[in-house]
Short mmCIF file of C-alpha atoms in Angstrom, two decimals:
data_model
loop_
_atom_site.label_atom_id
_atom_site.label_comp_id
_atom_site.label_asym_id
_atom_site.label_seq_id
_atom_site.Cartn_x
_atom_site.Cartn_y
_atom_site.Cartn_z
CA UNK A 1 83.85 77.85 128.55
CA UNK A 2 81.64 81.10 128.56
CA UNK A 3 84.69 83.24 129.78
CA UNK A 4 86.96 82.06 126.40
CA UNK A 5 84.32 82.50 123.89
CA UNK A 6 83.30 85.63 125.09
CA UNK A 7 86.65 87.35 123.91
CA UNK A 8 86.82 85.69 120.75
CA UNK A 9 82.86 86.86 119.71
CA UNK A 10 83.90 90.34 120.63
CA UNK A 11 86.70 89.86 118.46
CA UNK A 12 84.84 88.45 115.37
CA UNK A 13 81.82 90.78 115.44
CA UNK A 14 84.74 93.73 115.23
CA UNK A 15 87.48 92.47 113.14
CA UNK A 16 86.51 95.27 110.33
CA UNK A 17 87.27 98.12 112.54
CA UNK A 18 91.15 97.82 113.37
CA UNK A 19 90.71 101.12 115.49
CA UNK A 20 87.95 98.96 117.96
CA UNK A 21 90.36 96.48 118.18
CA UNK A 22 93.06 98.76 119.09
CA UNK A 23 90.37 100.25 121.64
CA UNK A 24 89.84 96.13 123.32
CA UNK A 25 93.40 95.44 123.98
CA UNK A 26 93.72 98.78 125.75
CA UNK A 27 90.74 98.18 127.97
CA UNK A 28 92.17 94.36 128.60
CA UNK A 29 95.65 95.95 129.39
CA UNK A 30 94.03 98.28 132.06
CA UNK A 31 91.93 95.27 133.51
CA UNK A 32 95.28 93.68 133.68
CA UNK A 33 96.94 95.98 136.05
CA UNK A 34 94.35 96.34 138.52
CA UNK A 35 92.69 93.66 141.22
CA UNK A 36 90.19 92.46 138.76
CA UNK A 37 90.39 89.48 136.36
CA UNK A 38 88.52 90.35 133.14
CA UNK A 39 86.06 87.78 131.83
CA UNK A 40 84.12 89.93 129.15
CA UNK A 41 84.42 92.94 127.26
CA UNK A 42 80.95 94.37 125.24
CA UNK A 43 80.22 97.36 123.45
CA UNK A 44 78.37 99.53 125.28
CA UNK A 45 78.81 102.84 122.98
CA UNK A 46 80.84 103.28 120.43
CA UNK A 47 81.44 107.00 118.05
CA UNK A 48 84.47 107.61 115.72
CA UNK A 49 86.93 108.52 118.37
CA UNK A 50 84.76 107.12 121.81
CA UNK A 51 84.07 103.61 122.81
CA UNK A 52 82.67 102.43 125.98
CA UNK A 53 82.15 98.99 127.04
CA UNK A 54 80.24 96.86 129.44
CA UNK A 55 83.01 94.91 131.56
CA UNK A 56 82.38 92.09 133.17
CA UNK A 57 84.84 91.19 136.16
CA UNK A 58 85.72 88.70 139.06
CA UNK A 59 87.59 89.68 142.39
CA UNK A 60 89.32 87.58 144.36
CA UNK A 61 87.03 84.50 142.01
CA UNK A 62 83.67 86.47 143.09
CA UNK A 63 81.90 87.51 140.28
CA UNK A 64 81.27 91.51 140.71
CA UNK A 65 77.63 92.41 139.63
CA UNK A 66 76.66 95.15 138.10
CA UNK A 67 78.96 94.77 135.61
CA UNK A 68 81.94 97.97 135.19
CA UNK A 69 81.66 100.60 132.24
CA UNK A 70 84.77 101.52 130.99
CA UNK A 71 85.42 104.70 128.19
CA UNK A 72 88.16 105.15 126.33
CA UNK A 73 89.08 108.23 123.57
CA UNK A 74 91.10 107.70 120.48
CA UNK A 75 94.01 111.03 121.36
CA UNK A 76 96.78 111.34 119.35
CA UNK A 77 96.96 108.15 117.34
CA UNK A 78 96.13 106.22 120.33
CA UNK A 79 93.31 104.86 122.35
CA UNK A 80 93.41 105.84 125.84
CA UNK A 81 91.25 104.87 129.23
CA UNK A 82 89.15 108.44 130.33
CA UNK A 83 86.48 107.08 132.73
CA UNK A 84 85.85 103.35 134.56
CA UNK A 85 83.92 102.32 137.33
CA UNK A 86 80.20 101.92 138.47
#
C-alpha cells in the first residue's frame, strides 16, 4: 500500500506547480527504461529551472538502500535528466 500512496502524496503536495509535475513524469519515464522499478519519488531540491529528487528503487524485488538522487534541468521548454546515481 506504501508504494501507491507514495506517488499520489507527491502528486498532491505539487499539483500548483505544473512545471514540477512536468519534472515527476520525466524522472518516472527514465526509471522506466532502466533495470529499476520505481516505488517513490521525493523532493530533494528544487530552484526555478532545477529539481532533484530522492528515488527510492527495487531491483530484481530487492529494495536498493541508500536511496538514488536524480537531477533534472528545465532546457528549452522541457525538463530533462542531467545527473542520477549514488
Amino acid at each position: 500500500a506504501a508504494e501507491s500512496t507514495d506517488f499520489q502524496e507527491t502528486k498532491s503536495s505539487q499539483s500548483k506547480q505544473n512545471n514540477t509535475l512536468t519534472a515527476e513524469e520525466t524522472a518516472k519515464a527514465y526509471y522506466s527504461n532502466t533495470v529499476f522499478e520505481l516505488v517513490s519519488l521525493k523532493i530533494k531540491s528544487q530552484s526555478t529551472n532545477k529539481i532533484t529528487y530522492w528515488a527510492c528503487v527495487k531491483k530484481d524485488g530487492v529494495l536498493q538502500e541508500p536511496n538514488r538522487s536524480i537531477t533534472l534541468r528545465f532546457v528549452n521548454g522541457k525538463w530533462e535528466v542531467t545527473n542520477e546515481g549514488y
